[in-house]
CSV table of C-alpha atoms in Angstrom, one decimal:
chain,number,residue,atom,x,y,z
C,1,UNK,CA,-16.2,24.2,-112.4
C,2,UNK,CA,-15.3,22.3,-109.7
C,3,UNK,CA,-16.8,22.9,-106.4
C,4,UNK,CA,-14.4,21.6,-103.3
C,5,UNK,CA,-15.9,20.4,-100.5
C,6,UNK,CA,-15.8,22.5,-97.3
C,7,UNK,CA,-13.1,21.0,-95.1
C,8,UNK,CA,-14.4,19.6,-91.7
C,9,UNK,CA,-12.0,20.3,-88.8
C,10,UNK,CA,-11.8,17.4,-86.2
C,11,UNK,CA,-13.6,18.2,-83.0
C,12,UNK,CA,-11.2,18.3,-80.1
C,13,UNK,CA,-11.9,17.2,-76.8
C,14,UNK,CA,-10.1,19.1,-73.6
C,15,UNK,CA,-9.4,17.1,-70.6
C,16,UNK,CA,-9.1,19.2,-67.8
C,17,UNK,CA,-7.3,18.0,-64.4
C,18,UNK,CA,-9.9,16.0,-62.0
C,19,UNK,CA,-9.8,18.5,-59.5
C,20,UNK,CA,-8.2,17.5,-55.7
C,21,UNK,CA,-10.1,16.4,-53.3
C,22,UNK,CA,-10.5,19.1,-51.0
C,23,UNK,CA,-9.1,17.8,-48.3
C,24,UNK,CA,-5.6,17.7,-50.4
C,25,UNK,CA,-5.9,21.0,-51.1
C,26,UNK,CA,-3.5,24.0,-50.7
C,27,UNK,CA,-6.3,26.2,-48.8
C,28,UNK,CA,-7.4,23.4,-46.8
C,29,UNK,CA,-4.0,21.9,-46.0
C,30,UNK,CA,-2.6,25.2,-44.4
C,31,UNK,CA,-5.6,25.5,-42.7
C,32,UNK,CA,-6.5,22.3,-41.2
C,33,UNK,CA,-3.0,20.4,-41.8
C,34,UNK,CA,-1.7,20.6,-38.4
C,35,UNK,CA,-4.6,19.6,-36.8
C,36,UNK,CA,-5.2,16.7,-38.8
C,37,UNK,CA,-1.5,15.8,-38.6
C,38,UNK,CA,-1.8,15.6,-34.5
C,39,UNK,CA,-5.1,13.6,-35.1
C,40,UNK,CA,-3.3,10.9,-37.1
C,41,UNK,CA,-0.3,10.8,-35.0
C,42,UNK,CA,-2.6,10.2,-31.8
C,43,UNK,CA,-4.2,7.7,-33.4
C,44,UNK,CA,-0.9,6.0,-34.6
C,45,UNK,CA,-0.7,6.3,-30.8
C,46,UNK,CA,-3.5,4.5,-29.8
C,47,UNK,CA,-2.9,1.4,-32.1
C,48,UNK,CA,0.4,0.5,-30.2
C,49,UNK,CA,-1.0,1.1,-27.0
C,50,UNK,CA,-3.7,-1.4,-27.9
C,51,UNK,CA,-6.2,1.3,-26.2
C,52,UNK,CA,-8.3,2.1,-29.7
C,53,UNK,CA,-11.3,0.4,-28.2
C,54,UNK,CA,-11.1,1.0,-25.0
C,55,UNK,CA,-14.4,3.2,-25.3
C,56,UNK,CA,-16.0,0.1,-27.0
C,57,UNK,CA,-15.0,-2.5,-24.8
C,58,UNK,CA,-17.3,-3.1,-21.9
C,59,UNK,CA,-15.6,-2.4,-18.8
C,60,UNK,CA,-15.5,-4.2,-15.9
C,61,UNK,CA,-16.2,-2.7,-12.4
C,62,UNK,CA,-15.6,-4.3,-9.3
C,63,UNK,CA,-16.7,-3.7,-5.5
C,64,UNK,CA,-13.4,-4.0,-2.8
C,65,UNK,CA,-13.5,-3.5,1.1
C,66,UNK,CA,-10.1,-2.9,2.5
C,67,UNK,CA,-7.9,-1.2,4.9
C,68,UNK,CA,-5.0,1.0,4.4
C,69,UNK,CA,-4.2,-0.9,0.8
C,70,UNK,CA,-6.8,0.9,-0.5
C,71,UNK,CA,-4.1,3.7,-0.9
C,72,UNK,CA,-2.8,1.4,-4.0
C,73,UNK,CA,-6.1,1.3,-5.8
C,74,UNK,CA,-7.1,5.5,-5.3
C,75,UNK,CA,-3.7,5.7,-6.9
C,76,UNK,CA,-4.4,8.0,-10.5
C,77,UNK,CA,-1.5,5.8,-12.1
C,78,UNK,CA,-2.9,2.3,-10.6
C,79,UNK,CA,-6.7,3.5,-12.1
C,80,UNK,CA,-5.2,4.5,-15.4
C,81,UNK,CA,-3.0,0.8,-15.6
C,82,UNK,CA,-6.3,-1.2,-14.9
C,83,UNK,CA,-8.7,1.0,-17.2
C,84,UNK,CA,-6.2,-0.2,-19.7
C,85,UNK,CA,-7.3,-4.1,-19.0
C,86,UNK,CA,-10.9,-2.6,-19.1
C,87,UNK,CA,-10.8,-3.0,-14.6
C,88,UNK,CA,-12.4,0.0,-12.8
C,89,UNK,CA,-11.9,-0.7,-8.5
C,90,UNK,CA,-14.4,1.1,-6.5
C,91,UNK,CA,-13.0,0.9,-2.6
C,92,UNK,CA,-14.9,1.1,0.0
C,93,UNK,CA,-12.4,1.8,3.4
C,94,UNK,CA,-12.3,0.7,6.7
C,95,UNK,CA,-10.2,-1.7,9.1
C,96,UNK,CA,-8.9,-5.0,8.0
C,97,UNK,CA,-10.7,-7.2,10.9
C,98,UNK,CA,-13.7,-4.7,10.6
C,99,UNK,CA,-13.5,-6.0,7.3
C,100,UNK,CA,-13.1,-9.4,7.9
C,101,UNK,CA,-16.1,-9.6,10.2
C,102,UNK,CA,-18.8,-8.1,8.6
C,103,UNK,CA,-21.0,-8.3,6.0
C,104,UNK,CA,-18.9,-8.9,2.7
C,105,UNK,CA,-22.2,-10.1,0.5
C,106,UNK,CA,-22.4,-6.5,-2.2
C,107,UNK,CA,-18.4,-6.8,-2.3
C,108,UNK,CA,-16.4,-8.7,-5.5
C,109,UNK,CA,-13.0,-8.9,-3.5
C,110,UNK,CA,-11.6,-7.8,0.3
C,111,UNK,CA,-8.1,-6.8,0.6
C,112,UNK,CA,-6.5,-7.0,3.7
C,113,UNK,CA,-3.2,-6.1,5.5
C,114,UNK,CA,-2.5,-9.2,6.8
C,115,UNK,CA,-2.9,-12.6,7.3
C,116,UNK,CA,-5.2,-13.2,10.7
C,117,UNK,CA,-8.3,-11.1,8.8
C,118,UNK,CA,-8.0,-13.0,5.7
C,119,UNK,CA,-8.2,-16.2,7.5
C,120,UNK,CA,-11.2,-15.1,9.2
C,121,UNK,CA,-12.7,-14.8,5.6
C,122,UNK,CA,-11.3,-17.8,4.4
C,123,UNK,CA,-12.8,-19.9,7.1
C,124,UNK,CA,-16.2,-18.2,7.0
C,125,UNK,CA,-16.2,-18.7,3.4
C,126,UNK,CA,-14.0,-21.8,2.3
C,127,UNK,CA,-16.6,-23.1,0.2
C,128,UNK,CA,-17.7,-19.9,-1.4
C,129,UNK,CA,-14.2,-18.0,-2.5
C,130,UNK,CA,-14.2,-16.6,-6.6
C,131,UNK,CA,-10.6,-17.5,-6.7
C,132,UNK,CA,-7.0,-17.7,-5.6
C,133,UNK,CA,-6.0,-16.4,-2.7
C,134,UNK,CA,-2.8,-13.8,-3.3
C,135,UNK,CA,-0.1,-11.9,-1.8
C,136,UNK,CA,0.8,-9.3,-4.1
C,137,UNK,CA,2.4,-6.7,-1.5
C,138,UNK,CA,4.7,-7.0,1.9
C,139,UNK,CA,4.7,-4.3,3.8
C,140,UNK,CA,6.4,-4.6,8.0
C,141,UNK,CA,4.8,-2.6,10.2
C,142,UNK,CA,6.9,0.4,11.5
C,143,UNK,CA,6.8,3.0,14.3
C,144,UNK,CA,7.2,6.3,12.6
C,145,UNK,CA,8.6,8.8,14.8
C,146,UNK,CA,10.6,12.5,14.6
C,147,UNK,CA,14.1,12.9,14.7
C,148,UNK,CA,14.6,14.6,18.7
C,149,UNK,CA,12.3,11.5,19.7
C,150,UNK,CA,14.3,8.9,17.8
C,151,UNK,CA,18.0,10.9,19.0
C,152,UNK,CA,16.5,10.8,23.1
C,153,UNK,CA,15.7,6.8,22.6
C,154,UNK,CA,19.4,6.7,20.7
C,155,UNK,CA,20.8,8.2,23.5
C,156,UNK,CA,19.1,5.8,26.3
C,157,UNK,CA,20.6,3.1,24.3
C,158,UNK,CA,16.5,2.1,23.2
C,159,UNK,CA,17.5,2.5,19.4
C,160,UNK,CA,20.4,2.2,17.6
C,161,UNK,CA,21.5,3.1,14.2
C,162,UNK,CA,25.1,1.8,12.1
C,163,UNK,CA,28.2,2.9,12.8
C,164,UNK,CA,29.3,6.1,11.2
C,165,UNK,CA,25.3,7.2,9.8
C,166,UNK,CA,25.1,10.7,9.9
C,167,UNK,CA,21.6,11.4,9.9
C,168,UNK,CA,19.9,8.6,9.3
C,169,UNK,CA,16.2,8.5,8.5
C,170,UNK,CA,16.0,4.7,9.9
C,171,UNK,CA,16.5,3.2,13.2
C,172,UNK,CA,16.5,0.0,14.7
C,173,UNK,CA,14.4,-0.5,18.3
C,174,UNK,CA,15.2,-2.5,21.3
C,175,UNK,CA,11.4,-3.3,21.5
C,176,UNK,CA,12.4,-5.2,24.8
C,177,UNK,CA,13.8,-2.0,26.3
C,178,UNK,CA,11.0,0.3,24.9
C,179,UNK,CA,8.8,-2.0,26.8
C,180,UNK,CA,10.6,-1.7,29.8
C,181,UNK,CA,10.2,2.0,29.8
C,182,UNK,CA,6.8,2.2,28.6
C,183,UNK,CA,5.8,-0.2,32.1
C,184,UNK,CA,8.0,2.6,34.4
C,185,UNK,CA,6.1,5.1,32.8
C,186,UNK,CA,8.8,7.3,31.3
C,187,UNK,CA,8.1,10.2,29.9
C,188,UNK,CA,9.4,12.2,27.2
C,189,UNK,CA,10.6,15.1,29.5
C,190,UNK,CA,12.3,12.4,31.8
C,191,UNK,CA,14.2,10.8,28.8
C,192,UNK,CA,15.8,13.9,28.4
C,193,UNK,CA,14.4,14.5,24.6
C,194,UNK,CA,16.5,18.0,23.6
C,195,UNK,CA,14.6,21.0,22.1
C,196,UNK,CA,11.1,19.3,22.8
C,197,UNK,CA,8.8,19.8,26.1
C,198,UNK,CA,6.7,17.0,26.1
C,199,UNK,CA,5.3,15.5,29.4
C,200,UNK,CA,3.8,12.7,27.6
C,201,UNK,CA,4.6,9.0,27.9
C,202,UNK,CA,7.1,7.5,26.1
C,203,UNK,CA,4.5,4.9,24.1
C,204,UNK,CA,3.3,4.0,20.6
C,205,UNK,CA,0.2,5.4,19.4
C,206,UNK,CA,-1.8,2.6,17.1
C,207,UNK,CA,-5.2,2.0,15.3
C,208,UNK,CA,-7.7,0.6,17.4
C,209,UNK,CA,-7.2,-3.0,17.6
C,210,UNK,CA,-10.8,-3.9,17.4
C,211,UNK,CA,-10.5,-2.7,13.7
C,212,UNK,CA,-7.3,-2.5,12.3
C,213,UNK,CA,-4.6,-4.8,11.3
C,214,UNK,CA,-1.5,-2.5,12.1
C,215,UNK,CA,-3.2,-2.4,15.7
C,216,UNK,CA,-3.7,-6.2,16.2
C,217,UNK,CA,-0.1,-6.8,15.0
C,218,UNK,CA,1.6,-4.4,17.2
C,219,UNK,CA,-0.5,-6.1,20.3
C,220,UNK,CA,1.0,-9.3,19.1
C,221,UNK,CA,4.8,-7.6,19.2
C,222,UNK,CA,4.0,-6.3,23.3
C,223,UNK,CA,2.3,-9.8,23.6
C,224,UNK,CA,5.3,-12.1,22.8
C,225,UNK,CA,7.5,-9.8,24.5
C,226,UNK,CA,5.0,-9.7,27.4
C,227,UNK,CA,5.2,-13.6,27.4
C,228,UNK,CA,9.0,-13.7,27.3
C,229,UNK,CA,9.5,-14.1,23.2
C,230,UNK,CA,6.8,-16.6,23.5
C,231,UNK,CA,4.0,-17.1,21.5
C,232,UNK,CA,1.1,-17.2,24.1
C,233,UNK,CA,0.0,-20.8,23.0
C,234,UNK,CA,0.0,-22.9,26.1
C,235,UNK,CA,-1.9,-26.7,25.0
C,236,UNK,CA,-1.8,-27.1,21.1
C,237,UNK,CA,-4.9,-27.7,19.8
C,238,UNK,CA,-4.6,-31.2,18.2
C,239,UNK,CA,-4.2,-31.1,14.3
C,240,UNK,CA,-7.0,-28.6,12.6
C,241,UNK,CA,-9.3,-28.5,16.6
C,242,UNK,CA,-10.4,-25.5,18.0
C,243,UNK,CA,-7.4,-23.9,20.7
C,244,UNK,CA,-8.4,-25.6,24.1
C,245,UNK,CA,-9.8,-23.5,27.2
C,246,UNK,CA,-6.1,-23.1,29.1
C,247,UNK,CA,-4.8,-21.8,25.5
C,248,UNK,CA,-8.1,-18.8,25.6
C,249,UNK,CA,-7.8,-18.5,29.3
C,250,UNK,CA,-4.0,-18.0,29.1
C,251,UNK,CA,-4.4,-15.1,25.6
C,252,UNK,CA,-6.7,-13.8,27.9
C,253,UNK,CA,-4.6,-13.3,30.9
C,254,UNK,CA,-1.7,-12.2,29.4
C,255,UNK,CA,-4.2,-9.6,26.6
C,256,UNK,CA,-4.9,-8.2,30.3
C,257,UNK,CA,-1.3,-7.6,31.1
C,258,UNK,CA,-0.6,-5.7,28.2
C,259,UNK,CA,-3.6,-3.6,28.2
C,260,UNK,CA,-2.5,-1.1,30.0
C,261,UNK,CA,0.6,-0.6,27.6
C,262,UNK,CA,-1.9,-0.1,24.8
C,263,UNK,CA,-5.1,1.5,26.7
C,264,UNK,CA,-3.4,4.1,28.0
C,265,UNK,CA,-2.7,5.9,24.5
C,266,UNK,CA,-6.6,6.4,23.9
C,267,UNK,CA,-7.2,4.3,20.5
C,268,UNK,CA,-7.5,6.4,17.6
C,269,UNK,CA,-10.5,5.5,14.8
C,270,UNK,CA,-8.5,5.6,11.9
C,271,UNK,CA,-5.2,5.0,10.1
C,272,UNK,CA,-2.4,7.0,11.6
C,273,UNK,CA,-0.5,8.3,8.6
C,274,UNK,CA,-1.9,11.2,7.6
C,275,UNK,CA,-1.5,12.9,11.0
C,276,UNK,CA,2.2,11.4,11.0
C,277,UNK,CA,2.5,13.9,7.9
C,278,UNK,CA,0.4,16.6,8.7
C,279,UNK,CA,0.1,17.5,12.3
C,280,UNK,CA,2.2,18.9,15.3
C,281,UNK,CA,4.7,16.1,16.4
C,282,UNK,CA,3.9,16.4,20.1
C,283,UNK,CA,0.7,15.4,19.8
C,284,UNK,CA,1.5,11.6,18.5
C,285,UNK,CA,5.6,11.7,19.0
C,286,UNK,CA,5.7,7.4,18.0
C,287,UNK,CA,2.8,5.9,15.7
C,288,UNK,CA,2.7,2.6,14.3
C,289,UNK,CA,2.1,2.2,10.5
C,290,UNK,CA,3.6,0.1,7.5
C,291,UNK,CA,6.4,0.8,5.8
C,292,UNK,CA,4.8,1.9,2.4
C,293,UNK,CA,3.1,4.5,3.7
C,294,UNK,CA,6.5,6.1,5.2
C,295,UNK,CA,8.2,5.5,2.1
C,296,UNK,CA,5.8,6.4,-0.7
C,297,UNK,CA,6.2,10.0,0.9
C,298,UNK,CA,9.5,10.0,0.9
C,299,UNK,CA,9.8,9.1,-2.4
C,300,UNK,CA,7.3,11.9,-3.5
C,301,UNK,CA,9.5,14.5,-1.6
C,302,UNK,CA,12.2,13.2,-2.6
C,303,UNK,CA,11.1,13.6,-6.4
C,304,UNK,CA,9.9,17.1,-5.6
C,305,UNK,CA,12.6,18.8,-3.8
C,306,UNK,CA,15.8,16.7,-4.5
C,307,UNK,CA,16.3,15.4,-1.0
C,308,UNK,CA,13.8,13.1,1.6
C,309,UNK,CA,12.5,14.8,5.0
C,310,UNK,CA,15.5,14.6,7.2
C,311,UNK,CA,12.8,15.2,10.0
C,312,UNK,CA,10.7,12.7,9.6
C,313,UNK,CA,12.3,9.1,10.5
C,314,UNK,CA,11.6,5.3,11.3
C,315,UNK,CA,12.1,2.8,13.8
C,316,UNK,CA,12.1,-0.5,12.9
C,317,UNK,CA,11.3,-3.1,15.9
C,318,UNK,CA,14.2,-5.4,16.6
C,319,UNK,CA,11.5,-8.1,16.4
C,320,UNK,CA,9.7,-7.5,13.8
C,321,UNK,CA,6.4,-8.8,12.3
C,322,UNK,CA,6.6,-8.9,8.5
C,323,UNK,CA,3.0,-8.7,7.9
C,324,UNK,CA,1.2,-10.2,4.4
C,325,UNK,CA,-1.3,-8.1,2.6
C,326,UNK,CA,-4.0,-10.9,1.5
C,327,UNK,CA,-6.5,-10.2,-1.9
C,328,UNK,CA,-9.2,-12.7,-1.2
C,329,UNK,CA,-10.9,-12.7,-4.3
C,330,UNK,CA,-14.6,-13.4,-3.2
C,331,UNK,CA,-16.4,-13.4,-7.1
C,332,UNK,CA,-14.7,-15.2,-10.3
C,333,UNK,CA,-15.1,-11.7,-12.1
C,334,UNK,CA,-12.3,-10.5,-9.1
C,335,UNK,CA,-9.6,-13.4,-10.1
C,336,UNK,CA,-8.3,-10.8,-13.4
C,337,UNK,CA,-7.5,-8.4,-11.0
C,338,UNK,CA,-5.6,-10.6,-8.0
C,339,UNK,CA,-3.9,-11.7,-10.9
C,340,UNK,CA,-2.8,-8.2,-12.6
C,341,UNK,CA,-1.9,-6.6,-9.4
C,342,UNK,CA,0.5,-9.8,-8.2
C,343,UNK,CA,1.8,-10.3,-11.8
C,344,UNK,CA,1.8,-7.3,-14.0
C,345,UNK,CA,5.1,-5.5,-14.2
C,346,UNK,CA,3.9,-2.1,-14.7
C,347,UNK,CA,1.5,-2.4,-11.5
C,348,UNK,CA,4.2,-4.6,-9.7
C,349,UNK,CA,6.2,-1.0,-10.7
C,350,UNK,CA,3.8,1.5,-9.4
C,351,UNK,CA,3.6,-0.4,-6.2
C,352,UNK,CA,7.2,-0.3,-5.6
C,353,UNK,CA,6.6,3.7,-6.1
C,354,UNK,CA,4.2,3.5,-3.8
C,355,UNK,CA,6.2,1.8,-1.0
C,356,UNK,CA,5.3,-2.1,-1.1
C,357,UNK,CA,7.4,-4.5,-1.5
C,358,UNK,CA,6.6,-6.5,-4.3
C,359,UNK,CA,7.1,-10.6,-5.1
C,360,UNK,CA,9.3,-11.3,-1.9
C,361,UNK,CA,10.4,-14.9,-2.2
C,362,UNK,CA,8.4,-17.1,0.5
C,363,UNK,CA,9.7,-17.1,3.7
C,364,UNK,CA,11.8,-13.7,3.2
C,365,UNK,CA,11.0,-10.9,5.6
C,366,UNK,CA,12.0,-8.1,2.9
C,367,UNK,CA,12.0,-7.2,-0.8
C,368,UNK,CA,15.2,-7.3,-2.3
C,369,UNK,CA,13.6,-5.6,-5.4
C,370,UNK,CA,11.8,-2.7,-3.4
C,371,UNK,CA,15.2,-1.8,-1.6
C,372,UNK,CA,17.1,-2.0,-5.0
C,373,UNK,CA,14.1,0.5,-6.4
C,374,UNK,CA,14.9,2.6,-3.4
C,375,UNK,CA,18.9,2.9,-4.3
C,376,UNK,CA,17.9,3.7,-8.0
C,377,UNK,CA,15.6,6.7,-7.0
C,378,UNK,CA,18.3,8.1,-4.5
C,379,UNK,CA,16.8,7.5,-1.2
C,380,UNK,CA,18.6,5.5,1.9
C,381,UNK,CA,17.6,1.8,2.1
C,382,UNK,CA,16.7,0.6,5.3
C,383,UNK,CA,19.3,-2.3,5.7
C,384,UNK,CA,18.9,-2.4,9.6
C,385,UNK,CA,15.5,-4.3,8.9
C,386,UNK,CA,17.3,-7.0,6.9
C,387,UNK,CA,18.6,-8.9,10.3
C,388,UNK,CA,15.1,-8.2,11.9
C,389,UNK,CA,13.8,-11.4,13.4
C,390,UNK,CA,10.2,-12.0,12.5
C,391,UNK,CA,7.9,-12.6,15.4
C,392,UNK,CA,5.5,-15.5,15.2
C,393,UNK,CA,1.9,-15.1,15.0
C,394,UNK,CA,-0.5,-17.0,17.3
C,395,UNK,CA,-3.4,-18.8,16.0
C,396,UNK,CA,-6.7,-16.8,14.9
C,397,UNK,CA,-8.5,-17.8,18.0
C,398,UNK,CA,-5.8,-17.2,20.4
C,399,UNK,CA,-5.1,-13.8,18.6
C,400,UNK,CA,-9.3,-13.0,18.5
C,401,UNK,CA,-9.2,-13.7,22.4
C,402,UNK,CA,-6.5,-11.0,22.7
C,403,UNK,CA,-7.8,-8.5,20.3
C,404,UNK,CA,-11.2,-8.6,22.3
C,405,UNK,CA,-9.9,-8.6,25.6
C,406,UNK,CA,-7.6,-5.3,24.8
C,407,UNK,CA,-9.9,-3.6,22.4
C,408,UNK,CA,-13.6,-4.2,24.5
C,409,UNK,CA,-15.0,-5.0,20.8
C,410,UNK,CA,-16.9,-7.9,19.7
């Protein structure tokens, strides 16, 4: 009998799927998809911004003492453009000569509004600078006015404006005649200003000169109008010598001649646009400030509302002083930043949005490129200050001897 041997079935083996990760599954995906989806994307982001290690990379922060430019740097656009080249500015604020004179030791830059307070530095420290000296911004100083003030000197034949401007925001001033009637002691009333009661003198309100750039450079205009269109130098100095005695003895005379024009006002401590903006037009009818800081706001209500202020105007001075914002870079570590702010074309962008004009050709006393920017954004260019003659500036000394004579200061 033959016994068969049980048959042996082959063992089988199941393979089973390797189960998803569980971030690739169903549950998980409809749960947490979306969010994860955003997270890539802003990373994707981040990459082609070149700001992925921005929170790695050690920033830099640097010290600045400045005057009314310091309106560029507390700009939220300006801080976010510099954080991206790892550049934080912390400003301290106060006059452009006050700048220039004091202590600059704790500070990695200065930025001032023109060119008399940054040769003050440059002489006290010619030997000790961080860098290149730069003009990034111009900026002409302006007197900013309200429209039944600008219409009364418009019909006194003091300003003028084109022929066939409806209502135009600028004007151009006879500063000659505007002299004339400050010195008779016209006032407001007497000019015959319609719809406004104001016994006040007709006069422009400034910074005090002891402190400020605007101020010094608006004493300079009544100076060399003062000294018949003249620039109160009277015995050269020979080639890089101090100004002679006659030269100081002469600022000084004629700083007392035009004192009254500018004492008479009361000097106010601090920069005049905000209470151009914000306060009662009676008060301070005329103040002298740059041209940025009319125009930025302009700008800004012309974004917001559709149309600019029609209330709020300018006069530009028939002789006009183009004056030239100086960064004086007084560390190495500051040289980055004189070199973004002149050079980069997003900050050179923001700037314009901000009112400067921005890389004027030497010798030009306007920005082509800031009065283009004006034309795209729908806002009236100021063409009457394109055939502005530019009033010369007198030498530092001859200009200190003035300031102090005017001013009382040290």
């Amino acid at each position: 009998m033959t016994t068969e041997s049980p048959t042996l079935e082959e063992p089988h083996l199941t393979v089973r799927p390797r189960p998803s990760a569980f971030f690739l599954r169903r549950r998980f995906l409809r749960s947490f998809g979306p969010v994860l989806g955003a997270a890539i994307a802003g990373l994707v982001t981040l990459l082609l911004s070149g700001n992925v290690l921005v929170p790695f990379e050690r920033t830099l922060e640097l010290a600045g003492k400045m005057g009314s430019k310091a309106d560029f740097f507390a700009d939220a656009q300006v801080q976010e453009l510099l954080m991206r080249h790892h550049i934080r500015v912390h400003v301290t604020r106060t006059g452009s000569r006050d700048t220039a004179i004091h202590d600059l030791d704790k500070y990695d830059f200065a930025f001032l509004s023109g060119e008399p307070a940054a040769g003050l530095i440059r002489r006290a420290r010619a030997d000790k600078l961080g860098g290149t000296v730069r003009q990034p911004f111009t900026s002409p100083i302006v007197l900013a006015t309200y429209r039944p003030y600008a219409e009364a000197l418009l019909r006194k034949g003091i300003a003028s404006v084109p022929q066939g401007t409806g209502e135009p925001l600028y004007y151009t001033l006879d500063t000659e005649k505007f002299v004339q009637a400050m010195k008779a002691g016209v006032t407001w009333n007497s000019l015959g200003t319609e719809g406004v009661n104001n016994s006040n003198l007709v006069l422009a309100q400034t910074s005090n000169v002891c402190d400020s750039n605007s101020g010094a450079t608006y004493l300079t205009l009544i100076a060399y109008l003062e000294n018949g269109r003249q620039v109160p130098l009277v015995d050269p100095a020979p080639p890089g010598g101090p100004a002679g005695p006659a030269t100081l003895r002469h600022a000084h005379d004629l700083a007392n001649r035009v004192k009254p024009l500018l004492n008479r006002q009361g000097f106010a401590s601090a920069d005049l646009s905000e209470s151009y903006w914000n306060l009662a037009e009676g008060d301070k009818p005329i103040v002298v400030i740059y041209e940025h800081q009319y125009l930025e706001q302009q700008l800004r209500i012309k974004a917001a509302t559709g149309r600019p202020d029609p209330d709020h105007v300018l006069l530009y001075p028939k002789d006009n002083i183009l004056t030239k914002p100086q960064f004086v870079p007084l560390r190495p570590q500051a040289e980055r930043l004189g070199e973004l702010i002149t050079f980069d074309p997003d900050l050179q962008r923001r700037a314009m949005e901000l009112g400067f004009g921005v890389a004027t050709p030497a010798g030009s006393n306007k920005s082509g490129r800031l009065y283009g920017f004006l034309a795209e954004q729908g806002l009236p260019t100021p063409q009457q200050a394109d055939i502005d003659s530019t009033t010369p500036l007198p030498a530092n000394p001859v200009l200190e001897e003035m300031i102090k004579t005017v001013g009382d200061c040290p």
